[in-house]
Coordinates of C-alpha atoms in Angstrom, one line a residue:
M981 CA 114.3 100.5 121.1
S982 CA 112.0 99.9 124.0
S983 CA 108.8 101.4 125.4
S984 CA 106.6 101.0 128.4
T985 CA 103.2 101.6 126.6
T986 CA 100.4 99.0 127.0
T987 CA 97.1 98.4 125.3
T988 CA 93.7 98.9 126.9
K989 CA 90.2 97.4 126.5
N990 CA 86.8 99.2 126.4
D991 CA 83.3 98.1 126.9
E992 CA 82.7 97.2 123.3
G993 CA 85.0 94.2 123.5
D994 CA 88.6 93.2 123.3
A995 CA 89.0 93.6 119.5
T996 CA 87.5 97.1 119.1
F997 CA 90.8 98.9 119.7
A998 CA 93.1 95.9 119.3
N999 CA 96.6 96.9 118.4
A1000 CA 96.7 94.4 115.5
S1001 CA 95.3 94.1 112.0
A1002 CA 92.6 91.6 111.1
T1003 CA 95.3 89.2 110.0
K1004 CA 97.1 89.6 113.4
N1005 CA 99.9 91.5 111.8
I1006 CA 101.2 94.8 113.0
P1007 CA 98.8 97.6 111.8
T1008 CA 101.4 99.5 109.7
F1009 CA 101.5 96.5 107.4
D1010 CA 97.8 95.8 106.6
G1011 CA 95.8 97.4 109.4
D1012 CA 92.7 99.6 108.8
E1013 CA 92.7 103.3 109.9
K1014 CA 91.4 102.5 113.4
A1015 CA 94.1 99.9 113.9
K1016 CA 96.8 102.3 112.7
A1017 CA 95.5 105.0 115.0
T1018 CA 95.5 102.7 118.0
D1019 CA 99.0 101.5 117.0
F1020 CA 100.2 105.1 116.9
A1021 CA 98.7 106.0 120.3
N1022 CA 99.9 102.8 122.0
Y1023 CA 103.3 102.4 120.4
F1024 CA 104.7 105.1 118.1
S1025 CA 103.7 108.2 120.1
A1026 CA 106.3 107.6 122.8
Y1027 CA 109.1 107.8 120.1
S1028 CA 108.0 111.3 119.0
Q1029 CA 109.2 112.7 122.4
L1030 CA 112.8 113.9 122.7
Y1031 CA 113.0 112.6 126.3
H1032 CA 112.5 109.1 125.1
Q1033 CA 115.1 109.5 122.3
K1034 CA 117.5 110.9 124.9
Q1035 CA 117.1 107.8 127.0
M1036 CA 118.4 105.7 124.1
L1037 CA 121.1 108.2 123.1
T1038 CA 122.6 108.1 126.6
D1039 CA 122.8 104.3 126.6
H1040 CA 126.5 104.3 125.9
N1041 CA 126.7 100.5 125.3
R1042 CA 124.2 100.9 122.6
M1043 CA 125.8 104.0 121.1
A1044 CA 129.3 102.6 121.1
A1045 CA 128.3 99.3 119.4
Y1046 CA 126.5 101.1 116.5
H1047 CA 129.3 103.7 116.2
A1048 CA 131.9 101.0 116.0
A1049 CA 129.8 99.0 113.4
I1050 CA 129.2 102.0 111.1
V1051 CA 132.2 104.4 111.5
G1052 CA 134.6 101.6 112.3
N1053 CA 133.7 100.0 108.9
S1054 CA 133.8 103.2 106.7
Q1055 CA 135.4 101.2 103.8
V1056 CA 132.2 99.2 103.6
F1057 CA 129.9 102.3 103.7
K1058 CA 131.9 104.3 101.2
D1059 CA 129.8 105.2 98.1
K1060 CA 127.0 102.9 99.3
V1061 CA 123.2 103.5 99.4
V1062 CA 122.0 103.1 103.0
M1063 CA 118.6 102.9 104.7
D1064 CA 118.0 103.6 108.4
V1065 CA 114.7 102.0 109.4
G1066 CA 113.2 103.9 112.4
T1067 CA 115.8 106.7 112.4
G1068 CA 114.5 108.5 115.4
S1069 CA 116.9 111.4 116.1
G1070 CA 118.8 110.5 112.9
I1071 CA 122.1 109.8 114.5
L1072 CA 122.7 106.4 112.8
A1073 CA 121.9 108.0 109.4
C1074 CA 124.4 110.8 110.2
W1075 CA 127.1 108.2 111.1
A1076 CA 126.4 106.4 107.8
A1077 CA 126.9 109.7 105.9
Q1078 CA 130.0 110.5 107.8
A1079 CA 131.3 107.0 107.0
G1080 CA 131.1 107.8 103.3
A1081 CA 127.6 106.7 102.1
K1082 CA 126.6 108.5 98.9
R1083 CA 122.8 108.4 99.8
V1084 CA 121.1 107.6 103.1
Y1085 CA 117.3 107.2 103.4
A1086 CA 116.3 107.8 107.0
V1087 CA 112.8 106.5 107.5
E1088 CA 110.8 107.6 110.6
Y1089 CA 107.0 107.1 111.2
T1090 CA 106.6 109.8 113.9
D1091 CA 107.0 113.5 114.0
M1092 CA 110.5 112.9 115.3
A1093 CA 111.3 113.1 111.6
H1094 CA 111.2 116.9 111.9
H1095 CA 113.9 116.8 114.6
A1096 CA 115.9 114.3 112.5
R1097 CA 115.9 116.7 109.6
N1098 CA 117.1 119.5 111.9
V1099 CA 119.9 117.2 113.2
V1100 CA 120.9 116.2 109.6
R1101 CA 120.9 119.9 108.5
A1102 CA 122.8 121.1 111.5
N1103 CA 125.6 118.6 110.8
G1104 CA 125.8 119.6 107.1
L1105 CA 124.7 116.2 105.8
D1106 CA 121.4 117.1 104.2
H1107 CA 122.9 116.7 100.7
I1108 CA 123.4 113.0 101.6
V1109 CA 120.7 112.1 104.1
T1110 CA 117.0 112.5 103.2
V1111 CA 114.5 111.9 106.0
I1112 CA 111.3 110.2 104.8
Q1113 CA 108.3 110.4 107.2
G1114 CA 106.0 107.4 107.0
A1115 CA 105.7 103.7 107.6
V1116 CA 108.5 101.8 105.9
E1117 CA 106.0 99.4 104.5
E1118 CA 104.6 102.3 102.4
V1119 CA 107.8 104.0 101.4
V1120 CA 108.6 104.5 97.7
L1121 CA 112.1 105.8 96.9
P1122 CA 112.2 109.2 95.2
E1123 CA 112.1 108.8 91.4
E1124 CA 114.7 111.5 90.8
D1125 CA 117.2 109.6 93.0
W1126 CA 117.6 106.8 90.5
E1127 CA 119.6 109.1 88.1
R1128 CA 120.9 111.6 90.6
F1129 CA 122.6 109.0 92.9
G1130 CA 123.0 106.2 90.3
L1131 CA 120.7 103.7 92.1
T1132 CA 121.2 100.3 90.5
L1133 CA 120.0 96.8 91.0
Q1134 CA 122.2 93.8 91.3
E1135 CA 123.1 92.3 87.9
E1136 CA 121.0 89.1 88.5
Q1137 CA 117.9 91.2 89.3
N1138 CA 115.3 91.9 86.6
E1139 CA 116.8 94.3 84.1
Q1140 CA 113.4 95.8 83.4
Q1141 CA 113.2 96.8 87.1
V1142 CA 109.7 95.4 87.4
L1143 CA 108.6 92.8 89.9
P1144 CA 106.0 90.0 89.1
D1145 CA 103.3 92.1 90.8
G1146 CA 103.9 94.9 88.4
T1147 CA 105.6 97.3 90.9
K1148 CA 109.0 98.7 90.3
D1149 CA 111.9 96.8 91.8
Q1150 CA 113.4 99.0 94.6
R1151 CA 116.1 96.6 95.8
V1152 CA 118.8 99.1 95.3
V1153 CA 119.9 99.6 99.0
D1154 CA 123.4 98.3 99.9
I1155 CA 123.1 98.4 103.7
I1156 CA 120.1 98.6 106.0
I1157 CA 120.9 99.8 109.5
S1158 CA 118.3 99.8 112.3
E1159 CA 118.0 99.9 116.1
W1160 CA 114.8 97.8 116.1
M1161 CA 115.3 95.7 119.2
G1162 CA 112.7 95.7 122.1
Y1163 CA 112.7 94.2 125.5
F1164 CA 113.8 90.6 125.3
L1165 CA 114.5 91.4 121.7
L1166 CA 111.0 90.9 120.1
R1167 CA 108.7 93.1 122.2
E1168 CA 107.3 95.9 120.0
S1169 CA 107.4 93.7 116.8
M1170 CA 109.6 96.2 114.9
L1171 CA 111.2 93.1 113.4
D1172 CA 108.2 92.7 111.1
S1173 CA 108.8 96.1 109.5
L1174 CA 112.5 95.4 109.2
V1175 CA 112.0 92.1 107.4
R1176 CA 109.6 93.8 105.0
A1177 CA 112.0 96.7 104.4
R1178 CA 114.8 94.2 103.7
D1179 CA 112.7 92.3 101.2
T1180 CA 111.6 95.5 99.5
F1181 CA 114.8 97.6 99.4
L1182 CA 118.0 95.5 100.1
K1183 CA 120.0 94.0 97.3
P1184 CA 119.3 90.3 97.7
T1185 CA 122.8 88.8 97.9
S1186 CA 125.2 91.7 98.1
G1187 CA 123.3 93.7 100.7
L1188 CA 124.1 93.9 104.3
M1189 CA 122.0 94.1 107.5
M1190 CA 123.3 95.9 110.6
P1191 CA 122.9 94.3 113.0
S1192 CA 123.4 91.1 111.1
H1193 CA 122.5 88.5 113.8
A1194 CA 120.6 88.4 117.0
T1195 CA 120.4 85.9 119.9
M1196 CA 118.0 85.5 122.8
M1197 CA 119.0 83.7 126.0
I1198 CA 117.7 83.0 129.5
A1199 CA 119.3 81.9 132.8
P1200 CA 118.2 81.1 136.3
I1201 CA 118.8 83.8 138.8
V1202 CA 118.7 84.7 142.5
D1203 CA 116.7 87.9 143.1
E1204 CA 114.9 87.3 146.3
E1205 CA 114.6 90.9 147.5
E1206 CA 112.6 92.0 144.4
R1207 CA 110.7 88.7 144.2
K1208 CA 109.5 89.1 147.8
H1209 CA 108.7 92.7 147.2
Q1210 CA 106.4 91.8 144.4
Q1211 CA 104.8 89.1 146.5
N1212 CA 104.2 91.6 149.4
E1213 CA 102.7 94.1 147.0
Y1214 CA 100.3 91.4 145.8
A1215 CA 99.4 90.5 149.3
A1216 CA 98.9 94.1 150.4
G1217 CA 96.7 94.7 147.4
M1218 CA 94.4 91.8 148.4
E1219 CA 94.3 93.0 152.0
D1220 CA 93.3 96.4 150.8
W1221 CA 90.5 94.9 148.7
K1222 CA 89.1 93.1 151.7
E1223 CA 89.0 96.3 153.7
F1224 CA 87.5 98.1 150.7
A1225 CA 84.8 95.5 150.3
E1226 CA 84.0 95.5 154.1
T1227 CA 83.8 99.3 154.1
T1228 CA 81.5 99.4 151.1
S1229 CA 79.2 96.8 152.6
N1230 CA 79.0 98.5 156.0
L1231 CA 78.7 102.1 154.8
Y1232 CA 76.8 101.8 151.5
G1233 CA 75.0 98.5 151.8
V1234 CA 76.5 96.9 148.7
D1235 CA 78.4 93.6 148.8
M1236 CA 81.4 93.8 146.5
S1237 CA 83.0 90.5 147.6
V1238 CA 81.7 88.8 144.4
L1239 CA 84.4 90.7 142.5
E1240 CA 87.3 89.6 144.8
S1241 CA 88.4 86.7 142.6
N1242 CA 88.5 88.9 139.5
F1243 CA 90.4 91.5 141.4
G1244 CA 92.8 88.9 142.7
R1245 CA 93.5 87.6 139.1
E1246 CA 94.3 91.1 138.0
Q1247 CA 96.6 91.7 140.9
K1248 CA 98.4 88.4 140.4
E1249 CA 98.9 89.0 136.7
Y1250 CA 100.4 92.4 137.5
Y1251 CA 102.5 91.7 140.5
V1252 CA 103.4 88.0 140.2
L1253 CA 103.0 87.0 136.5
S1254 CA 104.4 90.1 134.8
S1255 CA 108.1 90.3 133.8
R1256 CA 110.1 93.1 135.4
W1257 CA 112.8 95.3 133.9
A1258 CA 116.1 94.8 135.9
E1259 CA 119.7 95.7 135.8
L1260 CA 121.1 92.6 137.4
P1261 CA 124.7 92.1 138.6
T1262 CA 126.5 89.0 137.3
S1263 CA 126.4 87.6 140.8
C1264 CA 122.7 87.0 140.3
L1265 CA 123.3 84.4 137.6
L1266 CA 123.1 80.8 138.9
A1267 CA 124.1 78.9 135.7
E1268 CA 125.3 79.5 132.2
C1269 CA 122.7 81.0 130.0
A1270 CA 120.7 79.0 127.4
V1271 CA 120.1 80.2 123.9
V1272 CA 116.3 80.1 123.0
K1273 CA 116.4 81.8 119.6
E1274 CA 118.9 82.8 117.0
L1275 CA 118.1 85.1 114.1
D1276 CA 120.1 85.7 110.9
M1277 CA 118.8 89.1 109.8
H1278 CA 119.5 88.4 106.2
V1279 CA 117.2 85.5 105.9
C1280 CA 114.8 85.5 109.0
T1281 CA 111.1 85.9 108.2
V1282 CA 108.0 87.5 109.6
E1283 CA 107.1 84.1 111.0
D1284 CA 110.3 84.3 113.1
A1285 CA 109.1 87.6 114.5
R1286 CA 105.9 86.0 115.8
G1287 CA 107.7 84.5 118.8
V1288 CA 109.8 81.7 120.2
G1289 CA 109.2 78.0 120.2
L1290 CA 105.9 78.2 118.2
S1291 CA 104.6 75.9 115.5
V1292 CA 104.2 77.7 112.1
G1293 CA 101.0 79.8 112.1
E1294 CA 100.1 78.8 115.7
D1295 CA 100.3 80.6 119.0
E1296 CA 101.8 77.6 120.8
G1297 CA 104.3 74.9 120.0
N1298 CA 106.9 72.6 121.6
G1299 CA 108.9 75.5 123.0
A1300 CA 112.6 76.3 123.0
P1301 CA 114.3 73.8 125.4
F1302 CA 116.5 74.8 128.4
D1303 CA 118.3 72.5 130.9
F1304 CA 120.2 74.1 133.8
D1305 CA 122.3 72.6 136.6
V1306 CA 122.4 74.9 139.6
V1307 CA 124.9 73.8 142.2
G1308 CA 124.3 74.3 145.9
R1309 CA 127.8 75.1 147.3
S1310 CA 128.9 74.0 150.7
Y1311 CA 130.4 76.4 153.2
A1312 CA 133.5 74.2 153.1
D1313 CA 134.1 75.3 149.5
E1314 CA 135.9 78.5 150.5
D1315 CA 138.3 78.2 147.5
D1316 CA 135.4 78.2 145.2
G1317 CA 133.5 81.2 146.7
G1318 CA 132.1 79.5 149.7
G1319 CA 128.5 79.7 151.1
L1320 CA 125.2 78.7 149.5
A1321 CA 124.0 80.4 146.3
G1322 CA 120.3 80.9 145.6
P1323 CA 117.6 80.2 146.1
I1324 CA 116.3 80.1 142.5
S1325 CA 114.1 83.2 142.3
G1326 CA 113.2 82.9 138.6
F1327 CA 114.7 83.4 135.2
A1328 CA 116.2 86.4 133.4
G1329 CA 116.0 86.9 129.6
W1330 CA 118.1 89.2 127.5
F1331 CA 119.6 89.4 124.0
T1332 CA 122.8 90.1 122.0
V1333 CA 123.3 91.4 118.5
D1334 CA 126.3 91.1 116.2
F1335 CA 127.4 93.3 113.4
K1336 CA 129.4 90.9 111.2
S1337 CA 129.7 89.5 107.7
R1338 CA 127.0 87.5 106.1
T1339 CA 126.9 83.8 106.9
D1340 CA 123.9 82.7 104.8
D1341 CA 124.6 80.6 101.7
A1342 CA 123.2 83.2 99.3
G1343 CA 125.3 86.1 100.5
K1344 CA 128.4 84.9 102.3
D1345 CA 130.6 84.8 99.2
V1346 CA 128.9 87.8 97.5
A1347 CA 128.4 90.5 100.0
P1348 CA 131.3 92.7 101.3
Q1349 CA 133.1 91.4 104.3
I1350 CA 132.9 93.3 107.6
P1351 CA 136.6 93.9 108.5
N1352 CA 135.8 95.2 112.0
P1353 CA 132.9 93.3 113.6
A1354 CA 131.0 94.9 116.5
Y1355 CA 128.9 93.4 119.3
L1356 CA 126.2 94.5 121.7
S1357 CA 125.0 92.6 124.7
T1358 CA 122.1 93.5 127.0
G1359 CA 123.2 90.9 129.6
P1360 CA 124.2 91.5 133.2
E1361 CA 127.9 91.5 132.2
M1362 CA 127.4 94.8 130.4
G1363 CA 126.1 96.9 133.2
Y1364 CA 123.4 99.4 132.2
T1365 CA 121.5 99.3 128.9
H1366 CA 118.1 100.8 128.5
W1367 CA 116.8 97.4 127.5
G1368 CA 118.1 95.8 130.8
Q1369 CA 117.0 92.2 131.4
Q1370 CA 113.4 90.9 131.7
V1371 CA 113.0 89.0 134.9
F1372 CA 110.3 86.3 135.4
H1373 CA 110.0 85.7 139.1
L1374 CA 108.7 82.4 140.3
P1375 CA 105.6 82.5 142.7
S1376 CA 107.7 80.5 145.2
A1377 CA 111.5 80.2 145.1
I1378 CA 113.3 76.9 144.6
P1379 CA 115.8 76.3 147.5
L1380 CA 119.3 75.1 147.0
L1381 CA 120.9 72.6 149.3
A1382 CA 124.6 72.1 150.1
D1383 CA 126.4 69.6 148.0
Q1384 CA 123.3 69.0 145.9
T1385 CA 122.6 70.1 142.3
T1386 CA 119.2 71.3 141.3
R1387 CA 118.3 70.6 137.7
I1388 CA 115.7 72.9 136.0
Q1389 CA 114.6 71.4 132.7
G1390 CA 111.8 72.8 130.5
T1391 CA 110.8 74.9 127.6
L1392 CA 110.0 78.6 126.8
E1393 CA 107.4 79.8 124.4
M1394 CA 106.9 83.5 123.5
M1395 CA 103.8 84.6 121.7
R1396 CA 102.0 87.8 120.8
T1397 CA 99.0 88.8 123.0
K1398 CA 95.5 88.7 121.6
D1399 CA 95.1 92.5 122.0
S1400 CA 98.4 93.7 120.6
A1401 CA 100.7 92.4 117.8
R1402 CA 103.5 94.4 119.5
L1403 CA 103.2 92.8 123.0
Y1404 CA 104.1 89.3 124.0
N1405 CA 103.5 86.7 126.6
V1406 CA 106.0 84.1 127.8
R1407 CA 105.0 80.6 128.8
L1408 CA 107.5 78.6 130.9
R1409 CA 107.0 74.9 131.4
F1410 CA 109.5 73.2 133.6
S1411 CA 110.2 70.7 136.4
S1412 CA 113.0 70.6 139.0
S1413 CA 114.9 67.7 140.5
R1414 CA 117.8 67.4 142.9
R1415 CA 120.8 65.0 142.9
R1416 CA 124.1 64.8 144.8
T1417 CA 126.6 67.1 143.2
S1418 CA 129.1 64.2 143.2
S1419 CA 126.9 62.1 141.0
Q1420 CA 127.9 61.9 137.4
D1421 CA 124.5 60.7 136.2
R1422 CA 122.2 63.6 135.6
D1423 CA 119.2 61.3 135.1
G1424 CA 119.9 58.9 137.9
D1425 CA 120.5 59.2 141.6
V1426 CA 117.6 61.7 141.9
L1427 CA 116.9 62.7 145.5
M1428 CA 113.8 64.8 144.7
K1429 CA 111.7 65.4 141.7
G1430 CA 109.2 68.3 141.7
K1431 CA 105.9 68.3 139.8
P1432 CA 105.8 70.0 136.4
E1433 CA 104.9 73.7 136.4
E1434 CA 103.4 76.0 133.8
L1435 CA 103.5 79.7 134.2
V1436 CA 102.4 82.4 131.7
Y1437 CA 103.9 85.9 132.1
Q1438 CA 103.0 89.1 130.3
I1439 CA 105.9 91.4 129.2
P1440 CA 104.3 94.9 129.9

């Protein structure tokens, strides 16, 4: 999933309509009514529109991966209880029913639930799929289903079906499916809801999550045309401000130049320090990607959803490390492509997900094996996906020189914004150095060492 909605501020202060609860969680978990209303307006409302659903349904890399994972493993779905978290149009729920599930709970927060019911009914699957409208954090399985569909707990679960807090144990779901991923995986924070759904409904050791694993990666790229375009837009915006301020002073007698620095900050944050959606060709990649986060969906936590490279409970940390060698090729290297790559325009981030057997200690020998694993990448090698890649352009490019290797070494942190628990910032700390490509010593024979840099980007 992905959306281009953003949060706003008003004159009463940043927190008045913050898209987060008082505990900095997503509002559907523990937010008050104002926070939930803001969350719906800023996030969920886009998903109630069919045009937005169509954008995802026509992403054939996405569709093929989920179809292969579900229909291609029908023996795993046969006679199982399935939950689709964030069902949208209901297509994943329909596939689960077609694959042989005996009961499918399709949970959808928005009014798209009405369309999902129509899709389910039109495909003759309403005797298997039931669409539940509401936040998955508040869902209670229908009481009549326990007997009608033979809902059962795992043998090792409490036979009294009562949890320590006095609520009924609902961990009767065999498989949870969900297309929860946002830009650069975590944007939108739907992972929070998925983790809570897993802990509430999935059988602890025999249950399956689809997708089962997720990986985030970054790589240095060349993308000078777009980087310079954004820089030119920023420069043009500042020139326009100067003309505006001069006109206002000359015609209306009010000096607005006092606001120039604030305007400049806003423009820089938007044009220079905001990530950009891109569909990059593989030729843009200047080095092998580095993994910055891996998630096992069967055991990951809400803390994992808070970001990348953070200390527990904090909005900063040591970061996830990366270390790239980017080779400046000589024109003499015709057999190896020839010419000079680069310069280094910035970094691109993307993710992959796997649909495979459990690998965690608690479930790997208990849960059913996935005979036909599936895989989805949003990297440049896949062509178009609606997620694309998130590109973090550098304010100034790093040049590459013939027969020299530029090393980019640093860390990445990703943290939620103060205004919204669904939006994230990315902090890149790095330094660059150059050595002769012929040198075998990465830390010695350094010809140039740049000063450390720290850049913070917003993912809009």
